Amino acid sequence: MMETLAPWVLIALLLAGWEIACRALHVAPYLLPPPSQVAAALIANLATLLSAAWRTLAVAIVALIIASLIAQALAMLVALSSILDRAIRPLASVIQVTPVVAIAPLFLIWAGIDHPERALVALAVVVAFFPIFSGAVAGLKSADPDLERLFALYGASRWQTVTRLRLPSAVPFLLEGHKVGAGLAIIGAVVAEFGAGSGGVRGLAWQILDAGNKLQTDRMIAALAALGVMGVALHGLLARAELAGLRWWRGR
C-alpha cells in the first residue's frame, strides 16, 4: 500500500511546495505559474490538448510499428550472416548517434512541405529503431551454445536454427527493446515536430511552441504535463505487455 502511495505523496508535496513558493515569492505568472494556474489552463484547453496528444501518439505508434518491422528483419539477416552483421551494425550505430533535429529539415524536404506528417513518422522511426534492433540482435545471439551444437548435430539449416532456437530465445530482449523503443518513439515524434517547425501536424510539440511564442507559460506546462502522462501511460501498458510476454515465454 505504501509503495503505491509513495509516488503520489511525493508529487503532492512537490506541487504544494511549488504553489507556496510561487505565491510567497510573488513570481510573475509568465515566468513560472503556480500549479493551480496550470491546472486551470489544462482544463480550459483540455479538448485541444487531447487532440494534440492523439496526433503525437498516433505518429509514435505508427513509427514504433515500422521501426519494429525493419529492426527485426535486419536483426534476422544479421543472425543469418556474419558478413551482414559487420556491414549493418556500423550503419545502425550511425543512425543512433545522428541528432534528429539536424536531419529533420532534410526529411521534411523529402516528404514534401504539404505532407509533414510523413517526415515526423520517418524521424520517429529513426529514433525508435536502434533499441529494438540492438535488443533483437543481442537476443538472437543469446541462445544456449549447447543447443546450437545439438541443432547442428541433427543437420538443422541456418534458417531453422534462427527461427526455432534463436528467435524464441530472443523474446525477453525483444520485449525490453520495444518498451524502450516506444518511449523513444514519443520523444522522436515530439523532437521531429520541433525540428520540422511546421504547424501542419498540430501535435503536443506544436502546442508547446505556440504557447511559448505567446508567453502562455501555463498552457506550455499543461502541454508538457499531458505529454508526461501520455508517456507514462504508454510505458505502463508496454510494461504489462512485457510481463505477459515473459510469463508466456517462461511457461512455453
CSV table of C-alpha atoms in Angstrom, one decimal:
chain,number,residue,atom,x,y,z
A,1,MET,CA,0.0,0.0,0.0
A,2,MET,CA,2.8,2.4,1.0
A,3,GLU,CA,4.7,1.6,-2.2
A,4,THR,CA,1.7,2.5,-4.3
A,5,LEU,CA,1.0,5.8,-2.4
A,6,ALA,CA,4.7,6.9,-2.2
A,7,PRO,CA,4.9,8.5,-5.7
A,8,TRP,CA,1.6,10.2,-5.3
A,9,VAL,CA,2.6,11.6,-1.9
A,10,LEU,CA,5.9,12.9,-3.4
A,11,ILE,CA,4.0,14.5,-6.3
A,12,ALA,CA,1.6,16.2,-3.9
A,13,LEU,CA,4.4,17.5,-1.8
A,14,LEU,CA,6.3,18.9,-4.8
A,15,LEU,CA,3.1,20.6,-6.2
A,16,ALA,CA,2.3,22.1,-2.8
A,17,GLY,CA,5.9,23.4,-2.4
A,18,TRP,CA,5.7,24.8,-5.9
A,19,GLU,CA,2.4,26.6,-5.2
A,20,ILE,CA,3.6,28.0,-1.9
A,21,ALA,CA,6.9,29.2,-3.4
A,22,CYS,CA,5.2,31.0,-6.3
A,23,ARG,CA,2.7,32.8,-4.1
A,24,ALA,CA,5.2,33.6,-1.3
A,25,LEU,CA,7.8,35.0,-3.7
A,26,HIS,CA,5.3,36.7,-6.0
A,27,VAL,CA,6.8,35.0,-9.1
A,28,ALA,CA,5.4,36.5,-12.3
A,29,PRO,CA,3.0,34.0,-13.9
A,30,TYR,CA,4.7,34.3,-17.3
A,31,LEU,CA,7.9,33.1,-15.7
A,32,LEU,CA,6.6,30.3,-13.5
A,33,PRO,CA,2.8,30.0,-12.9
A,34,PRO,CA,1.6,28.1,-9.8
A,35,PRO,CA,0.2,24.6,-10.3
A,36,SER,CA,-3.4,26.0,-9.7
A,37,GLN,CA,-3.0,28.2,-12.8
A,38,VAL,CA,-1.5,25.3,-14.8
A,39,ALA,CA,-4.5,23.2,-13.8
A,40,ALA,CA,-6.9,25.9,-14.9
A,41,ALA,CA,-5.1,26.2,-18.3
A,42,LEU,CA,-5.2,22.4,-18.6
A,43,ILE,CA,-9.0,22.4,-18.1
A,44,ALA,CA,-9.5,25.3,-20.4
A,45,ASN,CA,-7.5,23.8,-23.2
A,46,LEU,CA,-8.4,20.1,-22.5
A,47,ALA,CA,-10.1,19.4,-25.8
A,48,THR,CA,-7.2,21.0,-27.8
A,49,LEU,CA,-4.5,19.2,-25.8
A,50,LEU,CA,-6.3,15.8,-26.1
A,51,SER,CA,-6.5,16.2,-29.9
A,52,ALA,CA,-2.8,17.2,-30.0
A,53,ALA,CA,-1.8,14.3,-27.7
A,54,TRP,CA,-3.7,11.9,-30.0
A,55,ARG,CA,-1.8,13.2,-33.1
A,56,THR,CA,1.5,12.8,-31.3
A,57,LEU,CA,0.6,9.3,-30.0
A,58,ALA,CA,-0.6,8.2,-33.5
A,59,VAL,CA,2.7,9.3,-35.0
A,60,ALA,CA,4.6,7.4,-32.3
A,61,ILE,CA,2.6,4.2,-32.6
A,62,VAL,CA,2.9,4.1,-36.4
A,63,ALA,CA,6.7,4.8,-36.1
A,64,LEU,CA,7.1,2.1,-33.5
A,65,ILE,CA,5.4,-0.5,-35.7
A,66,ILE,CA,7.5,0.4,-38.7
A,67,ALA,CA,10.7,0.5,-36.7
A,68,SER,CA,9.9,-2.8,-35.2
A,69,LEU,CA,9.4,-4.5,-38.6
A,70,ILE,CA,12.5,-3.0,-40.0
A,71,ALA,CA,14.7,-3.7,-36.9
A,72,GLN,CA,13.5,-7.3,-36.6
A,73,ALA,CA,14.0,-8.0,-40.3
A,74,LEU,CA,17.6,-6.6,-40.2
A,75,ALA,CA,18.3,-8.5,-37.0
A,76,MET,CA,17.3,-11.7,-38.7
A,77,LEU,CA,19.6,-11.0,-41.6
A,78,VAL,CA,22.4,-10.2,-39.2
A,79,ALA,CA,21.8,-13.5,-37.3
A,80,LEU,CA,22.0,-15.4,-40.6
A,81,SER,CA,25.2,-13.9,-41.8
A,82,SER,CA,28.3,-12.6,-40.0
A,83,ILE,CA,29.2,-10.6,-43.1
A,84,LEU,CA,25.9,-8.8,-42.9
A,85,ASP,CA,26.5,-8.3,-39.2
A,86,ARG,CA,29.7,-6.4,-39.9
A,87,ALA,CA,28.0,-4.4,-42.7
A,88,ILE,CA,24.8,-3.4,-40.9
A,89,ARG,CA,26.0,-2.7,-37.4
A,90,PRO,CA,28.1,0.4,-38.2
A,91,LEU,CA,25.2,1.9,-40.2
A,92,ALA,CA,22.8,1.2,-37.3
A,93,SER,CA,25.2,2.9,-34.9
A,94,VAL,CA,25.4,6.0,-37.2
A,95,ILE,CA,21.6,6.2,-37.1
A,96,GLN,CA,21.6,6.0,-33.4
A,97,VAL,CA,24.0,8.9,-32.9
A,98,THR,CA,22.6,11.2,-35.5
A,99,PRO,CA,20.7,14.1,-33.9
A,100,VAL,CA,17.0,14.1,-35.0
A,101,VAL,CA,16.9,17.9,-35.1
A,102,ALA,CA,19.8,18.0,-37.5
A,103,ILE,CA,18.1,15.8,-40.1
A,104,ALA,CA,14.5,17.0,-39.6
A,105,PRO,CA,14.7,19.7,-42.4
A,106,LEU,CA,16.1,17.1,-44.8
A,107,PHE,CA,13.3,14.6,-44.1
A,108,LEU,CA,10.7,17.4,-44.4
A,109,ILE,CA,12.0,18.3,-47.9
A,110,TRP,CA,11.9,14.6,-48.9
A,111,ALA,CA,8.4,14.1,-47.5
A,112,GLY,CA,7.1,17.3,-49.1
A,113,ILE,CA,6.1,20.5,-47.5
A,114,ASP,CA,2.4,19.5,-47.9
A,115,HIS,CA,2.9,16.2,-46.0
A,116,PRO,CA,4.9,17.0,-42.8
A,117,GLU,CA,3.3,14.0,-41.0
A,118,ARG,CA,5.4,11.7,-43.2
A,119,ALA,CA,8.6,13.4,-42.1
A,120,LEU,CA,7.5,13.1,-38.5
A,121,VAL,CA,6.9,9.4,-38.8
A,122,ALA,CA,10.2,8.8,-40.6
A,123,LEU,CA,12.1,10.7,-37.9
A,124,ALA,CA,10.4,8.9,-35.1
A,125,VAL,CA,11.3,5.6,-36.8
A,126,VAL,CA,14.9,6.6,-36.9
A,127,VAL,CA,14.9,7.3,-33.1
A,128,ALA,CA,12.9,4.1,-32.2
A,129,PHE,CA,14.9,1.8,-34.5
A,130,PHE,CA,18.1,1.2,-32.6
A,131,PRO,CA,17.0,-0.1,-29.2
A,132,ILE,CA,14.7,-2.7,-31.0
A,133,PHE,CA,17.4,-3.7,-33.4
A,134,SER,CA,20.1,-3.9,-30.7
A,135,GLY,CA,17.8,-6.0,-28.4
A,136,ALA,CA,16.9,-8.3,-31.2
A,137,VAL,CA,20.5,-8.9,-32.2
A,138,ALA,CA,21.5,-9.5,-28.6
A,139,GLY,CA,18.6,-11.8,-28.1
A,140,LEU,CA,19.3,-13.8,-31.3
A,141,LYS,CA,22.9,-14.3,-30.1
A,142,SER,CA,21.8,-15.4,-26.6
A,143,ALA,CA,20.8,-18.9,-27.4
A,144,ASP,CA,22.4,-21.8,-25.5
A,145,PRO,CA,25.6,-22.8,-27.3
A,146,ASP,CA,24.9,-26.5,-26.4
A,147,LEU,CA,21.5,-26.3,-28.1
A,148,GLU,CA,23.1,-24.7,-31.1
A,149,ARG,CA,25.5,-27.6,-31.4
A,150,LEU,CA,22.6,-30.0,-31.0
A,151,PHE,CA,20.8,-28.4,-33.8
A,152,ALA,CA,24.0,-28.6,-36.0
A,153,LEU,CA,24.4,-32.3,-35.0
A,154,TYR,CA,20.9,-33.0,-36.3
A,155,GLY,CA,21.6,-31.2,-39.5
A,156,ALA,CA,19.4,-28.2,-39.0
A,157,SER,CA,19.8,-25.4,-41.5
A,158,ARG,CA,20.8,-21.9,-40.5
A,159,TRP,CA,17.2,-20.7,-41.0
A,160,GLN,CA,15.8,-23.4,-38.8
A,161,THR,CA,18.3,-22.6,-36.1
A,162,VAL,CA,17.4,-19.0,-36.2
A,163,THR,CA,13.6,-19.4,-36.3
A,164,ARG,CA,13.3,-22.4,-33.9
A,165,LEU,CA,16.1,-21.7,-31.4
A,166,ARG,CA,17.4,-18.2,-31.6
A,167,LEU,CA,14.2,-16.4,-32.1
A,168,PRO,CA,12.4,-17.9,-29.1
A,169,SER,CA,15.5,-17.1,-27.0
A,170,ALA,CA,15.3,-13.5,-28.1
A,171,VAL,CA,11.8,-12.9,-26.7
A,172,PRO,CA,12.8,-11.2,-23.4
A,173,PHE,CA,15.3,-8.9,-25.3
A,174,LEU,CA,12.7,-8.1,-28.0
A,175,LEU,CA,10.1,-7.1,-25.3
A,176,GLU,CA,12.6,-4.9,-23.5
A,177,GLY,CA,13.7,-3.3,-26.8
A,178,HIS,CA,10.2,-2.5,-27.7
A,179,LYS,CA,9.5,-0.9,-24.3
A,180,VAL,CA,12.5,1.4,-24.7
A,181,GLY,CA,11.7,2.0,-28.4
A,182,ALA,CA,8.1,3.1,-27.5
A,183,GLY,CA,9.3,5.8,-25.2
A,184,LEU,CA,11.9,6.9,-27.8
A,185,ALA,CA,9.2,7.0,-30.5
A,186,ILE,CA,7.3,9.5,-28.5
A,187,ILE,CA,10.4,11.6,-28.0
A,188,GLY,CA,11.2,11.3,-31.6
A,189,ALA,CA,7.7,12.4,-32.7
A,190,VAL,CA,8.0,15.5,-30.4
A,191,VAL,CA,11.6,16.4,-31.4
A,192,ALA,CA,10.7,15.8,-35.0
A,193,GLU,CA,7.8,18.3,-34.8
A,194,PHE,CA,10.1,20.8,-33.2
A,195,GLY,CA,12.7,20.3,-35.9
A,196,ALA,CA,10.2,20.4,-38.7
A,197,GLY,CA,8.9,23.7,-37.3
A,198,SER,CA,5.6,23.1,-39.1
A,199,GLY,CA,2.0,23.6,-37.8
A,200,GLY,CA,0.8,21.1,-40.4
A,201,VAL,CA,0.6,18.4,-37.8
A,202,ARG,CA,-0.6,20.1,-34.6
A,203,GLY,CA,0.7,17.7,-32.0
A,204,LEU,CA,1.8,18.5,-28.5
A,205,ALA,CA,5.1,19.9,-29.7
A,206,TRP,CA,3.2,22.5,-31.7
A,207,GLN,CA,1.1,23.4,-28.7
A,208,ILE,CA,4.3,23.9,-26.7
A,209,LEU,CA,5.8,26.1,-29.4
A,210,ASP,CA,2.7,28.1,-29.9
A,211,ALA,CA,2.2,28.7,-26.1
A,212,GLY,CA,5.9,29.7,-25.8
A,213,ASN,CA,5.7,32.2,-28.6
A,214,LYS,CA,2.7,33.8,-26.9
A,215,LEU,CA,4.3,33.7,-23.4
A,216,GLN,CA,1.4,31.4,-22.2
A,217,THR,CA,3.6,29.5,-19.8
A,218,ASP,CA,0.7,27.9,-18.0
A,219,ARG,CA,-0.5,26.4,-21.3
A,220,MET,CA,3.0,25.3,-22.1
A,221,ILE,CA,3.4,23.5,-18.8
A,222,ALA,CA,-0.1,21.9,-19.2
A,223,ALA,CA,1.0,20.5,-22.6
A,224,LEU,CA,4.2,19.2,-21.0
A,225,ALA,CA,2.1,17.6,-18.3
A,226,ALA,CA,-0.1,16.0,-21.0
A,227,LEU,CA,3.0,14.7,-22.7
A,228,GLY,CA,4.3,13.2,-19.5
A,229,VAL,CA,1.1,11.5,-18.7
A,230,MET,CA,0.9,10.0,-22.2
A,231,GLY,CA,4.5,8.7,-22.0
A,232,VAL,CA,3.9,7.2,-18.5
A,233,ALA,CA,0.7,5.5,-19.7
A,234,LEU,CA,2.3,4.0,-22.8
A,235,HIS,CA,5.3,2.8,-20.8
A,236,GLY,CA,2.9,1.2,-18.2
A,237,LEU,CA,0.9,-0.6,-20.9
A,238,LEU,CA,4.1,-1.9,-22.5
A,239,ALA,CA,5.5,-2.9,-19.1
A,240,ARG,CA,2.3,-5.0,-18.6
A,241,ALA,CA,2.6,-6.5,-22.1
A,242,GLU,CA,6.3,-7.3,-21.3
A,243,LEU,CA,5.2,-9.2,-18.1
A,244,ALA,CA,2.5,-11.1,-20.0
A,245,GLY,CA,5.1,-11.9,-22.7
A,246,LEU,CA,7.6,-13.1,-20.2
A,247,ARG,CA,5.1,-15.3,-18.5
A,248,TRP,CA,4.3,-16.9,-21.8
A,249,TRP,CA,8.0,-17.3,-22.7
A,250,ARG,CA,8.8,-19.0,-19.3
A,251,GLY,CA,5.8,-21.3,-19.5
A,252,ARG,CA,6.1,-22.3,-23.1
